[in-house]
Tab-separated table of C-alpha atoms in Angstrom:
chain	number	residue	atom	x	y	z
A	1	UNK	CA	-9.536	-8.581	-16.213
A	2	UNK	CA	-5.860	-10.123	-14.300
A	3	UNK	CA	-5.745	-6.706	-13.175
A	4	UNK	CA	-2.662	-6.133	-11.521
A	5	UNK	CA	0.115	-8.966	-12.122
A	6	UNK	CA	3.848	-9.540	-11.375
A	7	UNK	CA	6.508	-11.382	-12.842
A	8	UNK	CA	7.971	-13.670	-10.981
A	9	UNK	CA	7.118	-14.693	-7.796
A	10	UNK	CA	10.030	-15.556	-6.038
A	11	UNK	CA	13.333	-15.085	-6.800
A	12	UNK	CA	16.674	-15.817	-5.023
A	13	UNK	CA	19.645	-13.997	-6.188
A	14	UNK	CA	23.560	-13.905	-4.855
A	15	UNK	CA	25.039	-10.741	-3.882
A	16	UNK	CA	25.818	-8.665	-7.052
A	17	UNK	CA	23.679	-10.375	-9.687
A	18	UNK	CA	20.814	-8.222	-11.537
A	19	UNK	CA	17.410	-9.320	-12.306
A	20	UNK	CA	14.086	-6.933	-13.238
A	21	UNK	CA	11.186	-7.591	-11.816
A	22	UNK	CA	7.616	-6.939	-14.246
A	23	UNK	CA	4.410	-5.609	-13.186
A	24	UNK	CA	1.850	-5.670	-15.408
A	25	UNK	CA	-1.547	-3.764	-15.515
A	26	UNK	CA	-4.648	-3.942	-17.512
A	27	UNK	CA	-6.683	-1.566	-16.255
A	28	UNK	CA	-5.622	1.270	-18.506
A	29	UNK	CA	-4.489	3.222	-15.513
A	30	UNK	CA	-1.775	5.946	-16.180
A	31	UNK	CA	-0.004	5.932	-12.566
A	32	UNK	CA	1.880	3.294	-11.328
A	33	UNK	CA	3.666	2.440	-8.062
A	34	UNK	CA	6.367	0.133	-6.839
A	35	UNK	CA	6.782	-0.537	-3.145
A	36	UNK	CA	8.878	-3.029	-0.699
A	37	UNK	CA	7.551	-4.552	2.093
A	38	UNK	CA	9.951	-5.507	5.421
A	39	UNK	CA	8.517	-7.072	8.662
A	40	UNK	CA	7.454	-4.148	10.745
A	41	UNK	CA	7.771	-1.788	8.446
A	42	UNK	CA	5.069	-1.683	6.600
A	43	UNK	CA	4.988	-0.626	2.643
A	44	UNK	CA	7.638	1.658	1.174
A	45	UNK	CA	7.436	3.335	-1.796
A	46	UNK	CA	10.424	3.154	-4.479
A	47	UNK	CA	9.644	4.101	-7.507
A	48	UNK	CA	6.164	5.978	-9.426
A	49	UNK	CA	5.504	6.751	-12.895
A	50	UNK	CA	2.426	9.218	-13.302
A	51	UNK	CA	2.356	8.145	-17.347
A	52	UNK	CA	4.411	6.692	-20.190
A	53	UNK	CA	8.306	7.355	-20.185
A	54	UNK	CA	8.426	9.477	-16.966
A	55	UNK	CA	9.214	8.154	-13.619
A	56	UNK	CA	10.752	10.033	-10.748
A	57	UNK	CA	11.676	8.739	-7.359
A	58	UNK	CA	9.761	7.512	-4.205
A	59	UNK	CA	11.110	7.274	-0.225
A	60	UNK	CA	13.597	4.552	-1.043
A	61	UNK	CA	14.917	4.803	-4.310
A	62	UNK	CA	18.877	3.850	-3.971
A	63	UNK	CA	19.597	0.629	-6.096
A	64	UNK	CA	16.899	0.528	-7.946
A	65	UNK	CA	15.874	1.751	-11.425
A	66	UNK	CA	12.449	1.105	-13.078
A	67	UNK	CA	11.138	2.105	-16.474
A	68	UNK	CA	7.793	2.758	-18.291
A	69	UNK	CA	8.197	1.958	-21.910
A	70	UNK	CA	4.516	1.175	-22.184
A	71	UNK	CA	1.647	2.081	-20.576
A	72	UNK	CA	0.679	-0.807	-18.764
A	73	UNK	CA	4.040	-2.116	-18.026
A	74	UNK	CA	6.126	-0.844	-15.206
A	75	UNK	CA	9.963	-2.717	-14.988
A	76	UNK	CA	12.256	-2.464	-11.684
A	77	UNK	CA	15.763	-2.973	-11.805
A	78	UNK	CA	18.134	-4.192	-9.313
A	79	UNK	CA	21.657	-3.990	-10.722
A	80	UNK	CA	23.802	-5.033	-8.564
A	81	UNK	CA	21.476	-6.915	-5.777
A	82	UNK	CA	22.624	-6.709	-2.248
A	83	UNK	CA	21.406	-8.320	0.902
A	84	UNK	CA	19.316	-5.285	2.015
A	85	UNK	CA	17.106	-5.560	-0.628
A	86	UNK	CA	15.819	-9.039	0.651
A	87	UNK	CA	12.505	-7.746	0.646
A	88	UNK	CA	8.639	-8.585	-1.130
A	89	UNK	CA	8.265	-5.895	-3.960
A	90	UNK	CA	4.633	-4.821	-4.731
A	91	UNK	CA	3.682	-3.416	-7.621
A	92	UNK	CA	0.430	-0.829	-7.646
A	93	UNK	CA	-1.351	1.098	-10.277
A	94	UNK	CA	-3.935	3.691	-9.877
A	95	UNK	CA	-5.937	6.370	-11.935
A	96	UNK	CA	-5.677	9.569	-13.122
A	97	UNK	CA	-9.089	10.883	-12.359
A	98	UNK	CA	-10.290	14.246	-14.267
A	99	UNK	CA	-11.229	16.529	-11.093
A	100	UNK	CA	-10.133	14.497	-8.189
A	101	UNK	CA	-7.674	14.699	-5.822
A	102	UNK	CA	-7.490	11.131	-5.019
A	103	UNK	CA	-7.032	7.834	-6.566
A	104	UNK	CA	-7.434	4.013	-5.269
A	105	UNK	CA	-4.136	2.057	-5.976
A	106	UNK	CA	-4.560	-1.633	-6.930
A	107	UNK	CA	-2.187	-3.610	-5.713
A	108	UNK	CA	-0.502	-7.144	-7.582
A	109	UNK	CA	0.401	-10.155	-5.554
A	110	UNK	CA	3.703	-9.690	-4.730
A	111	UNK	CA	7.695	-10.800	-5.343
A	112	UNK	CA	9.541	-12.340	-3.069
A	113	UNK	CA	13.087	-11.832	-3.498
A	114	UNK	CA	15.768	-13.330	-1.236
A	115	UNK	CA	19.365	-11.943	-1.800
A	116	UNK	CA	21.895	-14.154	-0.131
B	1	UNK	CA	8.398	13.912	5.069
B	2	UNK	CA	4.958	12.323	6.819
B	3	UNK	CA	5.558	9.490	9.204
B	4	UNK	CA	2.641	7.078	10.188
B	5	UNK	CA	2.350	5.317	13.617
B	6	UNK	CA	0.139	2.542	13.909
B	7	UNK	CA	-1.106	0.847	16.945
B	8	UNK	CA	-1.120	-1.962	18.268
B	9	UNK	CA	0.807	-4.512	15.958
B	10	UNK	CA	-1.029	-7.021	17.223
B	11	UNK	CA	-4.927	-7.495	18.681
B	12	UNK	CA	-6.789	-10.224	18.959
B	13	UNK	CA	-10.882	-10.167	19.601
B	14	UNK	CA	-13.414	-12.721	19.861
B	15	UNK	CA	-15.490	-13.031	16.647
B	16	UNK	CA	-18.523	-10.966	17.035
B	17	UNK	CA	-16.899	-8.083	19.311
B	18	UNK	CA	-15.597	-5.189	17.484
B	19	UNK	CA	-11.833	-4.072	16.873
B	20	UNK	CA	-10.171	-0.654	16.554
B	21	UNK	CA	-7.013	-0.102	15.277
B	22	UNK	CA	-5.681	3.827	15.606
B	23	UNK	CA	-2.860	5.787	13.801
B	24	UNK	CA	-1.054	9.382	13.606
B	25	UNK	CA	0.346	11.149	11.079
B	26	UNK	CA	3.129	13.930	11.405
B	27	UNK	CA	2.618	16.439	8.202
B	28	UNK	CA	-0.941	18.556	8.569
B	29	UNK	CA	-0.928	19.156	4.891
B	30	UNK	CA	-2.142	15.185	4.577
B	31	UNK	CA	-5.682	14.961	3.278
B	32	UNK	CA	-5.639	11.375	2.143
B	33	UNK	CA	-6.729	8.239	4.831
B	34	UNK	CA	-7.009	4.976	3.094
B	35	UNK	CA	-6.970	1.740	5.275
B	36	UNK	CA	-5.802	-1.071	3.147
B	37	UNK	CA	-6.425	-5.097	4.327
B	38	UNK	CA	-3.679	-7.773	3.674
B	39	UNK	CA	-4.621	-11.434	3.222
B	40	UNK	CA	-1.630	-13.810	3.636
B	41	UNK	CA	0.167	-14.466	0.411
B	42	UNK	CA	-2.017	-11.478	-1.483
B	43	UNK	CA	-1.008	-7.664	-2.162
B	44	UNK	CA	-3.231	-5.096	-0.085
B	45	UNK	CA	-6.393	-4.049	-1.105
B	46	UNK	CA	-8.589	-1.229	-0.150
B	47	UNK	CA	-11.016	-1.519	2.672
B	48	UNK	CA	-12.411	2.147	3.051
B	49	UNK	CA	-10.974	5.840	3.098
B	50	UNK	CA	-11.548	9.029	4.430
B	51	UNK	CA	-10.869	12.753	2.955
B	52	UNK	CA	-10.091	15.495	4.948
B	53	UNK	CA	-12.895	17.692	4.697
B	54	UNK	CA	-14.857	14.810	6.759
B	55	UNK	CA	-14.563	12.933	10.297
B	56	UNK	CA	-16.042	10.092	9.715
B	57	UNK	CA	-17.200	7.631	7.164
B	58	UNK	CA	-18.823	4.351	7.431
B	59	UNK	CA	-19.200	0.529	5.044
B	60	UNK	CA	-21.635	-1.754	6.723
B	61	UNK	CA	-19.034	-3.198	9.474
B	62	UNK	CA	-16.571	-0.947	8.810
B	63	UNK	CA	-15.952	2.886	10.028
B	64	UNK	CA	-13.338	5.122	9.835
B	65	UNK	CA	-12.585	8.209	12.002
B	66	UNK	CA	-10.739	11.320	11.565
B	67	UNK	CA	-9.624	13.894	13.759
B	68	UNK	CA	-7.799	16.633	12.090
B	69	UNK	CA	-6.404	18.706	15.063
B	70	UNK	CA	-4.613	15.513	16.880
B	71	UNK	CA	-3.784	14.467	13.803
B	72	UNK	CA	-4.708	10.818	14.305
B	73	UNK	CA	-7.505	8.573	12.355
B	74	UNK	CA	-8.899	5.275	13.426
B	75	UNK	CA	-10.400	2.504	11.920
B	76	UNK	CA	-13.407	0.131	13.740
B	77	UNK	CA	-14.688	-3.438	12.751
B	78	UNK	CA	-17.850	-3.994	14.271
B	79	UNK	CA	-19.566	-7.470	14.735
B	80	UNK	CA	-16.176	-9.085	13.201
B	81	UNK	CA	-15.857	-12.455	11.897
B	82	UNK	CA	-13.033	-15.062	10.987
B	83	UNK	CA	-12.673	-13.680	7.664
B	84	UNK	CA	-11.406	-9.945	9.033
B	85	UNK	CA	-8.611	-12.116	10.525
B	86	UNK	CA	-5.995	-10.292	8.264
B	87	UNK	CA	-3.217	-7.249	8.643
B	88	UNK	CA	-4.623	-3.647	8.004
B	89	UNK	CA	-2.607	-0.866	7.066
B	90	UNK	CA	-3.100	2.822	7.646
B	91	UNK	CA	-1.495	5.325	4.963
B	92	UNK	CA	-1.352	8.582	4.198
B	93	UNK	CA	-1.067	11.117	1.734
B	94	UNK	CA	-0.896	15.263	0.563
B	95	UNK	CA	-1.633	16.821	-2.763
B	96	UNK	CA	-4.152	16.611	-5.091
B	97	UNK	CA	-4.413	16.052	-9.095
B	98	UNK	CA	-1.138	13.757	-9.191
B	99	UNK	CA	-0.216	10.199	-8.055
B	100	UNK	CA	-0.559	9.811	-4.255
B	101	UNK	CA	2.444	9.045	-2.577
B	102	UNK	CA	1.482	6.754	0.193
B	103	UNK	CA	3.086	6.484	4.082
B	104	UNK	CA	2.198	3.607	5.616
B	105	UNK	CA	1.852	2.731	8.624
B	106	UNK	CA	3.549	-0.631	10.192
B	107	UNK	CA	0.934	-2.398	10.395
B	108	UNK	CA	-2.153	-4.832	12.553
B	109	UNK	CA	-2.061	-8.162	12.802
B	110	UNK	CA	-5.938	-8.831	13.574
B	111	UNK	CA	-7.231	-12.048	14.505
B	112	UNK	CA	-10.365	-12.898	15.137
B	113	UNK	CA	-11.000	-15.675	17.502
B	114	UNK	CA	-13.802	-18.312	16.924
């Protein structure tokens, strides 16, 4: 199993270009997560999907837009990229376990992406 | 929403002595502690957790401790070695039966000295 993979990784953009980023998971896992990571800030979550074609929005969600077409697929969108948004995007997916409360996320390897 | 404090940012140890890395939380409805490890160049990955109907849980080397009422949990390393050298993350979470919305702490830059 690749488990958790992401597509590409690195990226530099100008200010105003688009690009989507993929994650990819093959672990049959119905939530998935999408996180940036700044220098002393730790991980911040964007965007989550708990299944198929529904998504709904994380801690930092403005200028950004993902979708879940597929199961194991999860796309984020930068429309018009900006230099705030320099930043390594992690992609995570998780279970949904039948009577649990909790869930390990795996994480992918990361995207750089430099906006200049 | 929850914040997460983590301390310190940085803490080196000579290998074979043990390291503890603490953190708070803000919301008392969290009842989700996972402590994720960060190699350079590689996504986090899950080192251990802790639920909140329990105050402590241990993995050979590695323990974590929670204390509800100060709302603050801890993780400890004993006997570490160069391959701990690494960042750890502390996170947590509310709510059950839907995906977990992680806060994350800043994070540890641990390095373990030869």
């Amino acid at each position: 199993n690749a488990g958790v993979t992401q597509t590409p990784k690195f990226r530099v953009l100008k200010t105003g270009q688009s690009m989507t980023l993929l994650c990819a998971q093959d672990m049959n896992h119905e939530y998935m997560y999408w996180y940036r990571q700044d220098p002393g800030m730790g991980l911040r979550l964007i965007h989550y999907s708990v299944g198929e074609g529904t998504t709904a929005k994380g801690e930092v969600p403005d200028g950004y837009n993902v979708s879940r077409l597929k199961k194991q697929n999860f796309l984020l969108g930068l429309e018009s990229a900006a230099p705030s948004q320099t930043s390594v995007y992690f992609c995570a997916s998780s279970y949904a376990e039948e009577g649990s409360s909790y869930n390990e996320q795996f994480f992918g390897p990361g995207t750089r992406l430099t906006v200049l | 929403g929850e914040n997460v404090e983590q301390h310190p940012s940085t803490l080196s140890v000579q290998e074979g002595d043990s390291a503890v890395i603490k953190c708070t939380y803000s919301d008392s409805a969290s009842n989700y502690f996972p402590w994720y490890k960060q190699e350079l160049g590689k996504g986090p990955q899950l080192i251990i957790d802790i639920r909140s109907n329990v105050g402590e849980k241990k993995d050979q080397r590695i323990a974590v401790t929670l204390n509800k009422t100060a709302k603050h949990f801890s993780l400890h390393i004993t006997e570490t070695q160069p391959e701990d050298s690494a960042v750890y993350f502390c996170a947590a979470s509310r709510g059950a039966g839907s995906a977990r919305q992680l806060t994350f702490g800043s994070g540890t830059q641990l390095t373990v000295l030869p």
